Short mmCIF file of C-alpha atoms and ligand atoms in Angstrom, two decimals:
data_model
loop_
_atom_site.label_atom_id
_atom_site.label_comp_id
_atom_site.label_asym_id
_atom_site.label_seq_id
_atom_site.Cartn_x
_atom_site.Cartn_y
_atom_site.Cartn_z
CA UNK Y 1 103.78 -53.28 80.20
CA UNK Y 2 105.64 -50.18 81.30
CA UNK Y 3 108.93 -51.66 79.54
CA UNK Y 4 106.67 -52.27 76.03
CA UNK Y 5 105.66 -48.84 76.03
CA UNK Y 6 109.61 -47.49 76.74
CA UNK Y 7 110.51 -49.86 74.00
CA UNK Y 8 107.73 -48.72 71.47
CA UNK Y 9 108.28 -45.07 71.95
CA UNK Y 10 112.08 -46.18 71.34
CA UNK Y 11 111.92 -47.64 68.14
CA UNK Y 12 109.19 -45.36 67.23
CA UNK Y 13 111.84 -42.01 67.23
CA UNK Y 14 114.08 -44.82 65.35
CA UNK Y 15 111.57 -44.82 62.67
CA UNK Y 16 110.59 -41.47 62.90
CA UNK Y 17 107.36 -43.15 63.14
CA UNK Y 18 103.71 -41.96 63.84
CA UNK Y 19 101.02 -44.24 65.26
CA UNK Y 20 97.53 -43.36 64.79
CA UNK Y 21 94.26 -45.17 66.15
CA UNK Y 22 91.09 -45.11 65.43
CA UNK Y 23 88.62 -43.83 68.00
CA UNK Y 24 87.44 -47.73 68.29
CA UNK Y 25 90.52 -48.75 69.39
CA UNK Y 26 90.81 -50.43 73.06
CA UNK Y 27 92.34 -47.65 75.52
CA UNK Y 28 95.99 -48.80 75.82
CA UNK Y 29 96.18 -48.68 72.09
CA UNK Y 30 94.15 -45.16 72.03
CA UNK Y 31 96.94 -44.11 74.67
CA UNK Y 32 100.18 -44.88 72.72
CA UNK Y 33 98.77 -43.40 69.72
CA UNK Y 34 100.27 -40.20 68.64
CA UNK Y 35 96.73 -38.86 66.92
CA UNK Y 36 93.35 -40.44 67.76
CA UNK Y 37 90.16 -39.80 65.51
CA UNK Y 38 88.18 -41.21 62.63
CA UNK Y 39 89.28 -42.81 59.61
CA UNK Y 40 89.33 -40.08 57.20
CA UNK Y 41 90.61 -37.58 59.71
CA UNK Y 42 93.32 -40.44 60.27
CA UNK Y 43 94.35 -40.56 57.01
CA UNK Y 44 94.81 -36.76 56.22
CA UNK Y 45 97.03 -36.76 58.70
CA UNK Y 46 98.73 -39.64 57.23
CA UNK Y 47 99.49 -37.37 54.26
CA UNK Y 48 99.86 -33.81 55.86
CA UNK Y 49 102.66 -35.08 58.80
CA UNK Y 50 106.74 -35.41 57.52
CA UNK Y 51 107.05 -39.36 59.22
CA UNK Y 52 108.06 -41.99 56.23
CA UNK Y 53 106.56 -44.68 58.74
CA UNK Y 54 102.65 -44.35 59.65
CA UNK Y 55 101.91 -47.38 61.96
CA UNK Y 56 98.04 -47.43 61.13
CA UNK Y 57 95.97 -48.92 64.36
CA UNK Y 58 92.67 -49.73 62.52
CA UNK Y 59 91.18 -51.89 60.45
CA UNK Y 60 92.62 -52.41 56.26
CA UNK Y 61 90.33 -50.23 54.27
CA UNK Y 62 91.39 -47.25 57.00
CA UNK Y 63 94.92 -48.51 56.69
CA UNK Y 64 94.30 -48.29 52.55
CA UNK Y 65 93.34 -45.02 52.71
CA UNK Y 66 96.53 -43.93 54.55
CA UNK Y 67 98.15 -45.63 51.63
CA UNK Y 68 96.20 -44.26 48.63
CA UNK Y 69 96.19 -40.47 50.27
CA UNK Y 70 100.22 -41.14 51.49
CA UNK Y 71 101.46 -43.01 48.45
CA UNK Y 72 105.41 -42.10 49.00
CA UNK Y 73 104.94 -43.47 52.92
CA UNK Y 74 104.62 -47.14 54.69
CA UNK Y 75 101.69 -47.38 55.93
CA UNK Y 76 101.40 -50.36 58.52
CA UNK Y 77 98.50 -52.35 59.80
CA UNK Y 78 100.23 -54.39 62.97
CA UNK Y 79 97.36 -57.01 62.15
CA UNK Y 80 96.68 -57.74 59.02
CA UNK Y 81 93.42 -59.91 59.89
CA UNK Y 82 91.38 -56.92 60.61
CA UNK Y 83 88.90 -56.26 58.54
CA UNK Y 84 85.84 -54.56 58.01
CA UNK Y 85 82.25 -56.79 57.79
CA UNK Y 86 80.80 -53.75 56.13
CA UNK Y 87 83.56 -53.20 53.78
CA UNK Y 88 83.25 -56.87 52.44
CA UNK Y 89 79.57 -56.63 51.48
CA UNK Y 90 80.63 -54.61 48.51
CA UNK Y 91 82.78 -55.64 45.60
CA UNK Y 92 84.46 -54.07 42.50
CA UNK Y 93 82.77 -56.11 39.94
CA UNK Y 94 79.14 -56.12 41.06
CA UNK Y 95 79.54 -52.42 41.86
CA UNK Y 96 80.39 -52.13 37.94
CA UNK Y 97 77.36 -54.14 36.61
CA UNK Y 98 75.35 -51.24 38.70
CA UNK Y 99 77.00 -48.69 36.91
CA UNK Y 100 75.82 -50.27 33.76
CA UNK Y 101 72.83 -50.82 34.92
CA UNK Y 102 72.19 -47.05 35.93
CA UNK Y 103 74.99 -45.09 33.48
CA UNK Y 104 73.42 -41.74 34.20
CA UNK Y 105 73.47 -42.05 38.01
CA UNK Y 106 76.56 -40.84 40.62
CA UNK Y 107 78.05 -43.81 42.78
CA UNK Y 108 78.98 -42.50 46.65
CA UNK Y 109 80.57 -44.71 48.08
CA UNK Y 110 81.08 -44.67 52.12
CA UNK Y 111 85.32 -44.85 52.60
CA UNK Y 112 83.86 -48.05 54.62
CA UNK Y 113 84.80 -49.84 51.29
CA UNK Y 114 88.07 -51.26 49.60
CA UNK Y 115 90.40 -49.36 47.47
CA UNK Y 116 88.82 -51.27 44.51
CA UNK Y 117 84.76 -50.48 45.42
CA UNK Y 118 86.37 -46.78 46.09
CA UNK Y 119 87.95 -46.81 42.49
CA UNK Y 120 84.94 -47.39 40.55
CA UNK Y 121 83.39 -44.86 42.45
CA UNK Y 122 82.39 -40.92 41.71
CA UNK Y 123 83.07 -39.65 45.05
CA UNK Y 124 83.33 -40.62 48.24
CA UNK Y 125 81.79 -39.97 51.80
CA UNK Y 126 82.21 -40.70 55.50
CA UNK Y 127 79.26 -41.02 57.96
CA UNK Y 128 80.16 -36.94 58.75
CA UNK Y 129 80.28 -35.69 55.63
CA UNK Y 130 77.93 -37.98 53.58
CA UNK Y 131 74.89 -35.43 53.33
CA UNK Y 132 76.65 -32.60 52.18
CA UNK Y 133 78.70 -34.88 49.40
CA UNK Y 134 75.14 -35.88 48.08
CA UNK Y 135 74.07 -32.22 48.04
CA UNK Y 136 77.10 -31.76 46.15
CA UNK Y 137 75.92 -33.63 42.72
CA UNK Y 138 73.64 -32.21 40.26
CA UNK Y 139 70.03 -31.96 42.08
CA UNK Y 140 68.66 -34.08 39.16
CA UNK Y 141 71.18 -37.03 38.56
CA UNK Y 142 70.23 -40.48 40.26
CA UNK Y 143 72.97 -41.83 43.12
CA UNK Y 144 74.16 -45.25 43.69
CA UNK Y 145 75.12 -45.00 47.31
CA UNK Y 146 77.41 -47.95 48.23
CA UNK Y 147 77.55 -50.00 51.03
CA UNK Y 148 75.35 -49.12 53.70
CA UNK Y 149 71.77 -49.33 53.58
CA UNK Y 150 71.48 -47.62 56.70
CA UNK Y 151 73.66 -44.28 56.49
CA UNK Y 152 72.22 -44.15 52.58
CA UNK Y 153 68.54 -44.29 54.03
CA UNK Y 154 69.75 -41.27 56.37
CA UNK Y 155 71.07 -39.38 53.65
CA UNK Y 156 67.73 -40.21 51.50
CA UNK Y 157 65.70 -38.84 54.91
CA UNK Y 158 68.18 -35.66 54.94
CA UNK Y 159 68.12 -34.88 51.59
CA UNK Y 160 64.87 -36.37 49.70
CA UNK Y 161 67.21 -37.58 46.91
CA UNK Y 162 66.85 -40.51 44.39
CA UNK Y 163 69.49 -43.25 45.90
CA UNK Y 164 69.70 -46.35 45.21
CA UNK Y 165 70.95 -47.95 48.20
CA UNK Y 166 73.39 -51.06 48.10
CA UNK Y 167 72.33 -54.03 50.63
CA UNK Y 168 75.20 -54.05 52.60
CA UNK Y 169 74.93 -52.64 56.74
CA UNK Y 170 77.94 -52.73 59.88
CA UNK Y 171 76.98 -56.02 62.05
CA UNK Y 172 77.65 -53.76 64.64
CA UNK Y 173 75.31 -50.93 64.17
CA UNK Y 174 72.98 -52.91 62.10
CA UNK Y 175 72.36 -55.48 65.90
CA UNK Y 176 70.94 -52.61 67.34
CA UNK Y 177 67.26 -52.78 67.60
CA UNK Y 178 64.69 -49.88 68.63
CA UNK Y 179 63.75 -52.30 71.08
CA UNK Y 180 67.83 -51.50 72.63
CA UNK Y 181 66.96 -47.70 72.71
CA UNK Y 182 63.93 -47.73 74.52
CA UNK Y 183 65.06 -50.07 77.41
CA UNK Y 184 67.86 -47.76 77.72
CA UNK Y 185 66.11 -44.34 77.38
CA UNK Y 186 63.99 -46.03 80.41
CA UNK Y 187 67.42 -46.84 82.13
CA UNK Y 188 68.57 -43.61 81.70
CA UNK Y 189 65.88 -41.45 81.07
CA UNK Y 190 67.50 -38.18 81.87
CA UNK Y 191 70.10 -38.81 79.10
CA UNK Y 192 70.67 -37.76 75.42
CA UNK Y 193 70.08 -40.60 72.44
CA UNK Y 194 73.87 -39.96 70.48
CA UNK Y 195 73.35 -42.26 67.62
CA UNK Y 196 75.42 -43.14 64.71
CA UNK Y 197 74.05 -42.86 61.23
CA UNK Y 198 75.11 -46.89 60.42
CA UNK Y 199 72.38 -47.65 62.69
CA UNK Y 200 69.06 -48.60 61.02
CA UNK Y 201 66.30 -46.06 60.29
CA UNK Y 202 64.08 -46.86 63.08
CA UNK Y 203 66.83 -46.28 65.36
CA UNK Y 204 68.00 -43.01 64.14
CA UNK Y 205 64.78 -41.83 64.45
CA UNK Y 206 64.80 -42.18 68.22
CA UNK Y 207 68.23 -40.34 68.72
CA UNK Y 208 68.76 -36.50 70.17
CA UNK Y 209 71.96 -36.28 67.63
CA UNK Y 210 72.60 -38.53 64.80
CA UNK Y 211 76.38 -38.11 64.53
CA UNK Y 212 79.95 -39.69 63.36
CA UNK Y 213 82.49 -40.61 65.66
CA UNK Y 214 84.19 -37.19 65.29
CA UNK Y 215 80.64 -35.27 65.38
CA UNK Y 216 79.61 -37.25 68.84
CA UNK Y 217 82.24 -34.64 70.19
CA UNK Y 218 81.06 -31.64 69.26
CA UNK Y 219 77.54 -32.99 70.17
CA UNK Y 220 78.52 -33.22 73.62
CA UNK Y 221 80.66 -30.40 73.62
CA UNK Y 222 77.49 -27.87 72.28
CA UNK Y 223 75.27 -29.62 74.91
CA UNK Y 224 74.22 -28.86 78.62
CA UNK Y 225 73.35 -32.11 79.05
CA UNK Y 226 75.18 -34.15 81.96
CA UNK Y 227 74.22 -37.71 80.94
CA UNK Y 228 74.21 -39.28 77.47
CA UNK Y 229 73.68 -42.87 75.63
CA UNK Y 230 75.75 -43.94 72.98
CA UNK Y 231 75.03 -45.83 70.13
CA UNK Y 232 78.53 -46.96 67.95
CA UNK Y 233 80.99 -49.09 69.01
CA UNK Y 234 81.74 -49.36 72.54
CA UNK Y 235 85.36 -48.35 72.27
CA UNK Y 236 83.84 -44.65 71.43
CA UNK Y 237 83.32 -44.47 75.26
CA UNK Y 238 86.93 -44.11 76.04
CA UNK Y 239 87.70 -40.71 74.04
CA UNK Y 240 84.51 -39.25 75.23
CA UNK Y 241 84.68 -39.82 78.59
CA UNK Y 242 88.72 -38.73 78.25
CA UNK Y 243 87.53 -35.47 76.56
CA UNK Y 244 84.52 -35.07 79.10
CA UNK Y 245 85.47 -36.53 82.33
CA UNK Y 246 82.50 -34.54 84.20
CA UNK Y 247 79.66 -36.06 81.43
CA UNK Y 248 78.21 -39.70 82.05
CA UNK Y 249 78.24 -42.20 79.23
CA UNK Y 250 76.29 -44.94 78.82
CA UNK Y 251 76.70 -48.34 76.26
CA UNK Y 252 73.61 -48.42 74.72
CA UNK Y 253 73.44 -52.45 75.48
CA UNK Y 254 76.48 -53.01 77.35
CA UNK Y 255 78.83 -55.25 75.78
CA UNK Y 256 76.57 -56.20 72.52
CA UNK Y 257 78.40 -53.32 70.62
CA UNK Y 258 81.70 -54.58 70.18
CA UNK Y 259 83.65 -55.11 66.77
CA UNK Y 260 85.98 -58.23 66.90
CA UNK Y 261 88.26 -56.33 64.30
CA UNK Y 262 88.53 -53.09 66.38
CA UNK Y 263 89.75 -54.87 69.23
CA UNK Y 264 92.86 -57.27 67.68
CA UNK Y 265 95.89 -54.89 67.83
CA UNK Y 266 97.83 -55.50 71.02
CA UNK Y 267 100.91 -53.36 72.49
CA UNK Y 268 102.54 -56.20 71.25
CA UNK Y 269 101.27 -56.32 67.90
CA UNK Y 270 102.72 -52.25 67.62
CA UNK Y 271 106.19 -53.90 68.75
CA UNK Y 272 106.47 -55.62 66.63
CA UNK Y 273 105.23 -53.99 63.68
CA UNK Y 274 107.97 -51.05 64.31
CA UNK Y 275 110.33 -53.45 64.87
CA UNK Y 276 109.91 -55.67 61.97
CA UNK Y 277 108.53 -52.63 59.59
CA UNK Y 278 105.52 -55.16 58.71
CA UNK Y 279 103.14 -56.08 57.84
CA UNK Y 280 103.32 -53.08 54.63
CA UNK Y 281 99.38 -51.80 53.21
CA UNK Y 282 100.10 -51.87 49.98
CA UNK Y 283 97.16 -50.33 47.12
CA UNK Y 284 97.77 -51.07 43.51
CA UNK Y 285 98.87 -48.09 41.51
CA UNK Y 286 96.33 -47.73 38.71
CA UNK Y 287 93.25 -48.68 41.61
CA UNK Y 288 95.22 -45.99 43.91
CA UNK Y 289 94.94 -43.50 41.49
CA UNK Y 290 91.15 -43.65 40.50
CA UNK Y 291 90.93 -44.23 44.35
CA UNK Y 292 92.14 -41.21 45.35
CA UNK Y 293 90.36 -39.07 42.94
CA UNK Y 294 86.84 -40.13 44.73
CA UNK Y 295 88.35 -39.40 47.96
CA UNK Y 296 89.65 -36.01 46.65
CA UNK Y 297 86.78 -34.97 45.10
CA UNK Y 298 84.83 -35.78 48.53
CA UNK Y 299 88.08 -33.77 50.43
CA UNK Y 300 86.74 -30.60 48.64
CA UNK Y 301 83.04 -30.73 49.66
CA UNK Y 302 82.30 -28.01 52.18
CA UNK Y 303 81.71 -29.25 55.01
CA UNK Y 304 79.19 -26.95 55.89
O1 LIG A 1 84.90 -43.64 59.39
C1 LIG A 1 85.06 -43.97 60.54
O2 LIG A 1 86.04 -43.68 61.18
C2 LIG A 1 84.03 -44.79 61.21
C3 LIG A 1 84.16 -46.23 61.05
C4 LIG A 1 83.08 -44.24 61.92
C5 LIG A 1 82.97 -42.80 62.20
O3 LIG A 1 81.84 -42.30 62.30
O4 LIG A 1 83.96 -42.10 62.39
#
């Protein structure tokens, strides 16, 4: 193991390469990474840092968002296979037969999504910004909010806005039952409910902070609490404990919380995808460019 790493970080200067992971990542992967965080965070860095070579430990649509935001770089997933359950439940075609359904109305689209479902898209959110990118529109224009059922019904509770919601939810998140919460609030029942907003309505409800991957740190960090359960993938464990090794975190059902895709890219895998420059994300210009113009527009919503 010790000779992989030496021989990634070698060919990684050779490349003037950057690898960035995605706070789902296992640990090992999470270690060799040069920046951790979310997927949007990921991918402005992507675009803001001088490397040609962005080796993009994820899953495709993250990876595809590197490319659309990075267009001159190489953006490389070291697995090609992983993919995103949520992001599949939407598609370019049925996404336009809303539209002309509903001309009047917005689409938001989650960047949980493929460069096509982003291109026929207004604007686009992430599970930290997607309240403030509905308060953005027009107070009286009708949203399409595209693909999860559960984040939209957040927004809708956040907001009182007019969404139509798209039927598409994370297996992940979407497994977790309120049933889950309260055996573990009884398990732990000096801890904080951390919950992310992918989970379904009746589990949100339960939570002490309804946050995104990058908000579950700030959460902890603006709390005196010592113990806390998490709700999101599993791999979300490893950063927080990292960042606060004198907090206790708990799975909130061990080991059900664990996405396949998240967990494919080995130290090998990184090898050899700076060694053979492969496999490349590649995103269509003309979808790339209508891409990027709903993740722009989303870019310069306030956060707050
Ligand atoms: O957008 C992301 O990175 C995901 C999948 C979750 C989050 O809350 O950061």
């Amino acid at each position: 193991m010790h000779d992989l790493i030496t021989s990634i970080n070698r060919l990684k200067k050779e490349r003037q390469a950057i690898i960035l992971a995605h706070n789902y990542e296992p640990p090992e992967i999470q270690d060799i990474a040069d920046i951790t965080g979310d997927s949007l965070g990921l991918s402005v860095d992507a675009a803001r840092l001088d490397n040609p070579v962005i080796v993009f430990c994820g899953v495709r649509f993250m990876a595809e968002s590197a490319a659309i935001l990075a267009p001159e770089k190489k953006v490389i997933l070291p697995r090609l296979e992983c993919g995103c359950g949520l992001a599949d439940m939407a598609d370019a075609k049925a996404l336009r037969k809303m539209r002309q359904e509903k001309p009047e109305a917005a689409v938001v689209t989650y960047v949980n999504s493929s460069a096509d479902v982003k291109a026929e898209s207004d604007i686009c959110c992430t599970s930290g910004n997607a309240v403030n990118v509905v308060r953005s529109i027009p107070a009286e224009q009708e949203i399409i909010f595209v693909p999860d059922r559960n984040l939209g019904a957040y927004v809708v509770e956040q907001t009182g806005r007019r969404i139509t919601l798209w039927d598409g939810a994370c297996p992940i998140h979407d497994a977790i039952l309120a049933t889950d919460i309260l055996k573990a609030k009884r398990a732990h029942p000096e801890a904080l409910l951390i919950v992310h907003p992918e989970c379904r309505p009746e589990v949100t409800k339960l939570a002490d902070g309804v946050c995104s991957t990058g908000d579950m740190f700030d959460f902890v960090l603006q709390s005196s609490a010592k113990e806390f359960i998490v709700a999101t993938e599993e791999g979300m464990l490893y950063p927080l404990r990292k960042a606060h090794p004198e907090r206790i975190f708990y799975p909130v059902a061990p080991n059900a919380m664990i996405c396949p895709d998240m967990k494919m890219i080995s130290l090998q895998d990184i090898h050899n995808a700076l060694s053979n420059q492969r496999p490349i994300i590649t995103v269509e210009k003309e979808v790339a460019d209508r891409a990027r113009l709903a993740l722009e527009r989303m870019l310069a919503v306030p956060r707050n």
